[in-house]
Amino acid sequence: MRISLKKASLLLLCAFLFMSLIPGFAAAADTKFTISGSNVTASSNDGNVPANTVDGNTGTRWSASGDGQWIKFDLGSSATVAYVKIAFLNGSTRTSIFDIQTSSDNTTFTTIQANVTSSLVEGLQTFNFSDVASVRYVRIVGHGNSLNAWNSYTEVEIYGNAGGTPVEDSVTVSTPGQLQTAINQAIPGRVIYLENGTYSQTGPININGINGTDGNEITIKAVNRGQAILAGGAYFYLYQSSYVTISGLKFTTTTSASNNAVKMDESNHIRLTRNVFNLNETGATNNWVNIRGINSDNNRIDRNEFRSKADPGPIIAVDGNGSTYMSRFTIIDRNYFYDSAPRITNGKESIRLGLSGVSLLNGNSTVENNLFENSDGDPEVISVKSSNNTIRYNTIRNSQGQITARHGNNNQFYGNFFLGNGTKAGVGGFRIYGTDHRIYNNYFEGLTTDAINLDGGDWDGGPNSTNYGSGDLSKHWRVYRAQVANNTIVNSTFGIIIGRSYTSAPVDSRVANNIVRNSTGTLYEEVKTSNAVFEGNIGFGSTVNNRSRSSSEILNITPSFTTINGLQKLTSGSAAVNAAVGSYPYVTEDMDGQTRSTNDIGADEYYSSSTSIVRAPLDASNVGPDSP
């Protein structure tokens, strides 16, 4: 059969047009590089050699102690690197901090990601970044872990392609309809780009049963950060979906009782990153971001800006199904929350982790490195209503509320900075209920309400939280075995309080190695008589205690501070230096992230020479869409 030249040309054109409609037709999949043990070197090891990280056995490891110890992988030839997977020794009980670097020549290394913090999970964790071409060497530089200075990795896998130049599977959209079609057709690894413009419609943009894979997430991303705007009734509703990233958008959605900016329902491994949330509120109670349902685990909300929430409802609510399932392993980090007002008595938290009905279930979530400024919407800036969560390294500036362990047990609160101006009412620190909480290494200055209140309870769930009916879960549970250690409170109206409200005093709690230096009030105020153990504390500047406590329990002496970068820190002659007592093995570093040796009293560890400060109070440049 003969085909004319004209017809042949027409067929070729049609074929070309058809292929051009298939996003990323020429995409190359990322694969794991095969790396032999002889191609892995390290700065040092303790006998657990670097080759152990590529032997396929998580029972072996490379280990080296000290900030800056590194392990390096030679890919053998130049390649494009897309992401790295790392498994950590004791990964479910401690986090590791590290940098990822690449090099083409083994001499000049470029930091691709700095001060990465692992999650509290066992097994391989994925650390994704923009593809890097012309790489032969990948180096991981360790900065220790949350308990000590050791860097211990059991397995490391590096993914990319040896072809050199990545080919992206992508499609670009400019209308809500195109966006919905692209989502419905999305496959693992695809990037959906939103052109500049306003995406407005009356209902949700549905992400229903859309699943990427680990290392090949589906990404919905603004071409230009902040220039793709969701408006009208448009919001994202994710249902039974996974491995989806939403990045760089601006949400101005008009709120109602039924819509959010983002609702994740029975979805996991969803990431919201570098977005701006400034919703058009109408007076309706509304959660801006809601994580709910069973299997709603391993989601991350990072580097977003949450601005000016006025209506009732939390900004971020992590709920599970409200009764039998709590969303787990949520990470909320490096976000900027600010100007939430006016204050209401209940229900407008910046972050709420859980609900009364799931409070005894483990959340295992981490809220870290966030900045809250003038977050005045609720007496609870962060409300913890689940168990086994970690709240750390956050900065709360001049916010009219507290971080509250409202329901649940076994939560940790450490390394946070609470900073007020000394005059704004209601600016506080912690309010605690429940069992086995730890509050340590926190710094408080200029507060006008309680810095730390181990409150009284109106329900006694017993020492193991077994005495209750379903109607009791919403009550204020009696405190058992709380530990308040190595905190510093200065220039504030109140200090550490035992049993401010309700009837049942805390039981078997410990207040140890804290410093309170205020000029007014009672520094260590025991409103209720309890069997709390006090040891190694310092109080100075006002009435030290309203009970009869010995100098070994609370020493009335100046802590001898000096002002460094706006914070009150110890001097060499301070009575707090090397004076901490008791056994609190989890206090291994200070508020600056510096390693403690013979522990000092308070949140700061004195160093005689200049040493690297890992953490300090955050400002707007450290968080939000444009942060590192």
PDB file of C-alpha atoms in Angstrom, residues 491-610:
ATOM      1  CA  ASN A 491      12.852  38.427  84.226  1.00  0.00           C
ATOM      2  CA  SER A 492       9.354  36.964  84.323  1.00  0.00           C
ATOM      3  CA  THR A 493       6.309  37.414  86.536  1.00  0.00           C
ATOM      4  CA  PHE A 494       6.111  33.775  87.633  1.00  0.00           C
ATOM      5  CA  GLY A 495       8.468  30.800  87.786  1.00  0.00           C
ATOM      6  CA  ILE A 496       7.746  27.127  88.457  1.00  0.00           C
ATOM      7  CA  ILE A 497       4.307  26.358  89.884  1.00  0.00           C
ATOM      8  CA  ILE A 498       3.071  23.163  91.520  1.00  0.00           C
ATOM      9  CA  GLY A 499      -0.705  22.697  91.317  1.00  0.00           C
ATOM     10  CA  ARG A 500      -2.026  26.093  90.227  1.00  0.00           C
ATOM     11  CA  SER A 501      -5.649  24.936  89.679  1.00  0.00           C
ATOM     12  CA  TYR A 502      -8.173  22.158  90.411  1.00  0.00           C
ATOM     13  CA  THR A 503      -7.891  19.748  93.334  1.00  0.00           C
ATOM     14  CA  SER A 504      -5.428  16.858  92.896  1.00  0.00           C
ATOM     15  CA  ALA A 505      -1.777  17.733  93.469  1.00  0.00           C
ATOM     16  CA  PRO A 506       0.962  16.229  91.249  1.00  0.00           C
ATOM     17  CA  VAL A 507       2.417  12.918  92.423  1.00  0.00           C
ATOM     18  CA  ASP A 508       6.031  11.649  92.356  1.00  0.00           C
ATOM     19  CA  SER A 509       7.307  14.545  90.244  1.00  0.00           C
ATOM     20  CA  ARG A 510      10.799  16.021  90.268  1.00  0.00           C
ATOM     21  CA  VAL A 511      12.011  19.616  89.968  1.00  0.00           C
ATOM     22  CA  ALA A 512      15.768  19.573  89.517  1.00  0.00           C
ATOM     23  CA  ASN A 513      18.646  21.789  88.430  1.00  0.00           C
ATOM     24  CA  ASN A 514      16.513  24.725  87.329  1.00  0.00           C
ATOM     25  CA  ILE A 515      17.293  28.439  87.623  1.00  0.00           C
ATOM     26  CA  VAL A 516      14.591  31.012  88.335  1.00  0.00           C
ATOM     27  CA  ARG A 517      15.762  34.626  88.573  1.00  0.00           C
ATOM     28  CA  ASN A 518      12.832  37.015  88.775  1.00  0.00           C
ATOM     29  CA  SER A 519      12.373  40.248  90.695  1.00  0.00           C
ATOM     30  CA  THR A 520       8.723  39.645  91.632  1.00  0.00           C
ATOM     31  CA  GLY A 521       6.493  36.846  92.857  1.00  0.00           C
ATOM     32  CA  THR A 522       7.365  33.464  94.361  1.00  0.00           C
ATOM     33  CA  LEU A 523      10.017  31.771  92.252  1.00  0.00           C
ATOM     34  CA  TYR A 524       9.093  28.182  93.139  1.00  0.00           C
ATOM     35  CA  GLU A 525       5.436  28.359  94.163  1.00  0.00           C
ATOM     36  CA  GLU A 526       3.838  25.226  95.598  1.00  0.00           C
ATOM     37  CA  VAL A 527       0.146  26.085  95.556  1.00  0.00           C
ATOM     38  CA  LYS A 528      -0.698  22.519  96.559  1.00  0.00           C
ATOM     39  CA  THR A 529       1.188  20.278  98.938  1.00  0.00           C
ATOM     40  CA  SER A 530       2.747  17.399  97.022  1.00  0.00           C
ATOM     41  CA  ASN A 531       5.495  14.818  97.364  1.00  0.00           C
ATOM     42  CA  ALA A 532       7.502  16.443  94.551  1.00  0.00           C
ATOM     43  CA  VAL A 533      11.266  16.045  94.916  1.00  0.00           C
ATOM     44  CA  PHE A 534      13.259  19.259  94.625  1.00  0.00           C
ATOM     45  CA  GLU A 535      17.021  19.127  94.145  1.00  0.00           C
ATOM     46  CA  GLY A 536      19.816  21.290  92.797  1.00  0.00           C
ATOM     47  CA  ASN A 537      17.671  24.316  91.943  1.00  0.00           C
ATOM     48  CA  ILE A 538      18.704  27.978  92.165  1.00  0.00           C
ATOM     49  CA  GLY A 539      16.331  30.854  92.921  1.00  0.00           C
ATOM     50  CA  PHE A 540      17.262  34.511  93.198  1.00  0.00           C
ATOM     51  CA  GLY A 541      15.766  37.983  93.149  1.00  0.00           C
ATOM     52  CA  SER A 542      12.454  37.509  94.976  1.00  0.00           C
ATOM     53  CA  THR A 543      10.697  35.163  97.401  1.00  0.00           C
ATOM     54  CA  VAL A 544      12.294  31.817  96.702  1.00  0.00           C
ATOM     55  CA  ASN A 545       9.595  29.420  97.939  1.00  0.00           C
ATOM     56  CA  ASN A 546       6.357  29.384  99.909  1.00  0.00           C
ATOM     57  CA  ARG A 547       7.197  26.053 101.585  1.00  0.00           C
ATOM     58  CA  SER A 548      10.105  24.994 103.723  1.00  0.00           C
ATOM     59  CA  ARG A 549      12.803  23.892 101.265  1.00  0.00           C
ATOM     60  CA  SER A 550      16.476  23.403 102.144  1.00  0.00           C
ATOM     61  CA  SER A 551      19.380  24.981 100.281  1.00  0.00           C
ATOM     62  CA  SER A 552      20.131  21.602  98.648  1.00  0.00           C
ATOM     63  CA  GLU A 553      16.641  21.725  97.176  1.00  0.00           C
ATOM     64  CA  ILE A 554      16.618  25.426  96.229  1.00  0.00           C
ATOM     65  CA  LEU A 555      19.751  27.503  96.737  1.00  0.00           C
ATOM     66  CA  ASN A 556      19.157  31.241  97.168  1.00  0.00           C
ATOM     67  CA  ILE A 557      22.161  32.668  95.341  1.00  0.00           C
ATOM     68  CA  THR A 558      22.742  34.787  92.274  1.00  0.00           C
ATOM     69  CA  PRO A 559      23.282  32.627  89.180  1.00  0.00           C
ATOM     70  CA  SER A 560      25.778  35.227  87.862  1.00  0.00           C
ATOM     71  CA  PHE A 561      24.511  35.785  84.338  1.00  0.00           C
ATOM     72  CA  THR A 562      25.941  37.773  81.483  1.00  0.00           C
ATOM     73  CA  THR A 563      23.999  38.838  78.400  1.00  0.00           C
ATOM     74  CA  ILE A 564      25.129  37.092  75.197  1.00  0.00           C
ATOM     75  CA  ASN A 565      23.159  37.588  71.989  1.00  0.00           C
ATOM     76  CA  GLY A 566      20.233  38.789  74.066  1.00  0.00           C
ATOM     77  CA  LEU A 567      20.114  35.724  76.340  1.00  0.00           C
ATOM     78  CA  GLN A 568      21.113  35.362  79.985  1.00  0.00           C
ATOM     79  CA  LYS A 569      24.016  32.916  80.156  1.00  0.00           C
ATOM     80  CA  LEU A 570      26.309  31.672  82.878  1.00  0.00           C
ATOM     81  CA  THR A 571      29.634  33.268  83.754  1.00  0.00           C
ATOM     82  CA  SER A 572      32.702  31.288  84.786  1.00  0.00           C
ATOM     83  CA  GLY A 573      32.173  32.127  88.460  1.00  0.00           C
ATOM     84  CA  SER A 574      28.539  31.111  88.607  1.00  0.00           C
ATOM     85  CA  ALA A 575      27.450  28.788  91.384  1.00  0.00           C
ATOM     86  CA  ALA A 576      25.571  26.856  88.694  1.00  0.00           C
ATOM     87  CA  VAL A 577      28.699  25.650  86.892  1.00  0.00           C
ATOM     88  CA  ASN A 578      29.301  21.904  87.347  1.00  0.00           C
ATOM     89  CA  ALA A 579      26.697  21.908  90.131  1.00  0.00           C
ATOM     90  CA  ALA A 580      23.820  19.846  88.727  1.00  0.00           C
ATOM     91  CA  VAL A 581      22.790  16.895  90.895  1.00  0.00           C
ATOM     92  CA  GLY A 582      20.694  13.762  90.526  1.00  0.00           C
ATOM     93  CA  SER A 583      20.340  11.355  87.625  1.00  0.00           C
ATOM     94  CA  TYR A 584      18.714  12.794  84.494  1.00  0.00           C
ATOM     95  CA  PRO A 585      20.490  10.908  81.707  1.00  0.00           C
ATOM     96  CA  TYR A 586      18.432  12.465  78.930  1.00  0.00           C
ATOM     97  CA  VAL A 587      20.006  15.880  79.647  1.00  0.00           C
ATOM     98  CA  THR A 588      23.016  15.401  77.354  1.00  0.00           C
ATOM     99  CA  GLU A 589      23.171  18.863  75.743  1.00  0.00           C
ATOM    100  CA  ASP A 590      22.117  22.415  76.582  1.00  0.00           C
ATOM    101  CA  MET A 591      19.740  24.891  74.991  1.00  0.00           C
ATOM    102  CA  ASP A 592      22.443  25.885  72.465  1.00  0.00           C
ATOM    103  CA  GLY A 593      22.842  22.284  71.305  1.00  0.00           C
ATOM    104  CA  GLN A 594      26.249  22.108  72.969  1.00  0.00           C
ATOM    105  CA  THR A 595      27.282  18.868  74.632  1.00  0.00           C
ATOM    106  CA  ARG A 596      27.168  18.835  78.428  1.00  0.00           C
ATOM    107  CA  SER A 597      30.062  17.329  80.331  1.00  0.00           C
ATOM    108  CA  THR A 598      29.712  17.748  84.086  1.00  0.00           C
ATOM    109  CA  ASN A 599      26.291  19.291  83.941  1.00  0.00           C
ATOM    110  CA  ASP A 600      25.623  22.886  84.954  1.00  0.00           C
ATOM    111  CA  ILE A 601      22.365  24.001  86.547  1.00  0.00           C
ATOM    112  CA  GLY A 602      19.904  25.635  84.157  1.00  0.00           C
ATOM    113  CA  ALA A 603      19.383  25.467  80.403  1.00  0.00           C
ATOM    114  CA  ASP A 604      22.816  26.851  79.505  1.00  0.00           C
ATOM    115  CA  GLU A 605      26.118  24.979  79.830  1.00  0.00           C
ATOM    116  CA  TYR A 606      29.050  27.317  80.444  1.00  0.00           C
ATOM    117  CA  TYR A 607      31.982  27.066  78.004  1.00  0.00           C
ATOM    118  CA  SER A 608      35.275  28.819  78.729  1.00  0.00           C
ATOM    119  CA  SER A 609      36.146  29.198  75.051  1.00  0.00           C
ATOM    120  CA  SER A 610      34.214  29.919  71.894  1.00  0.00           C
TER     121      SER A 610
END
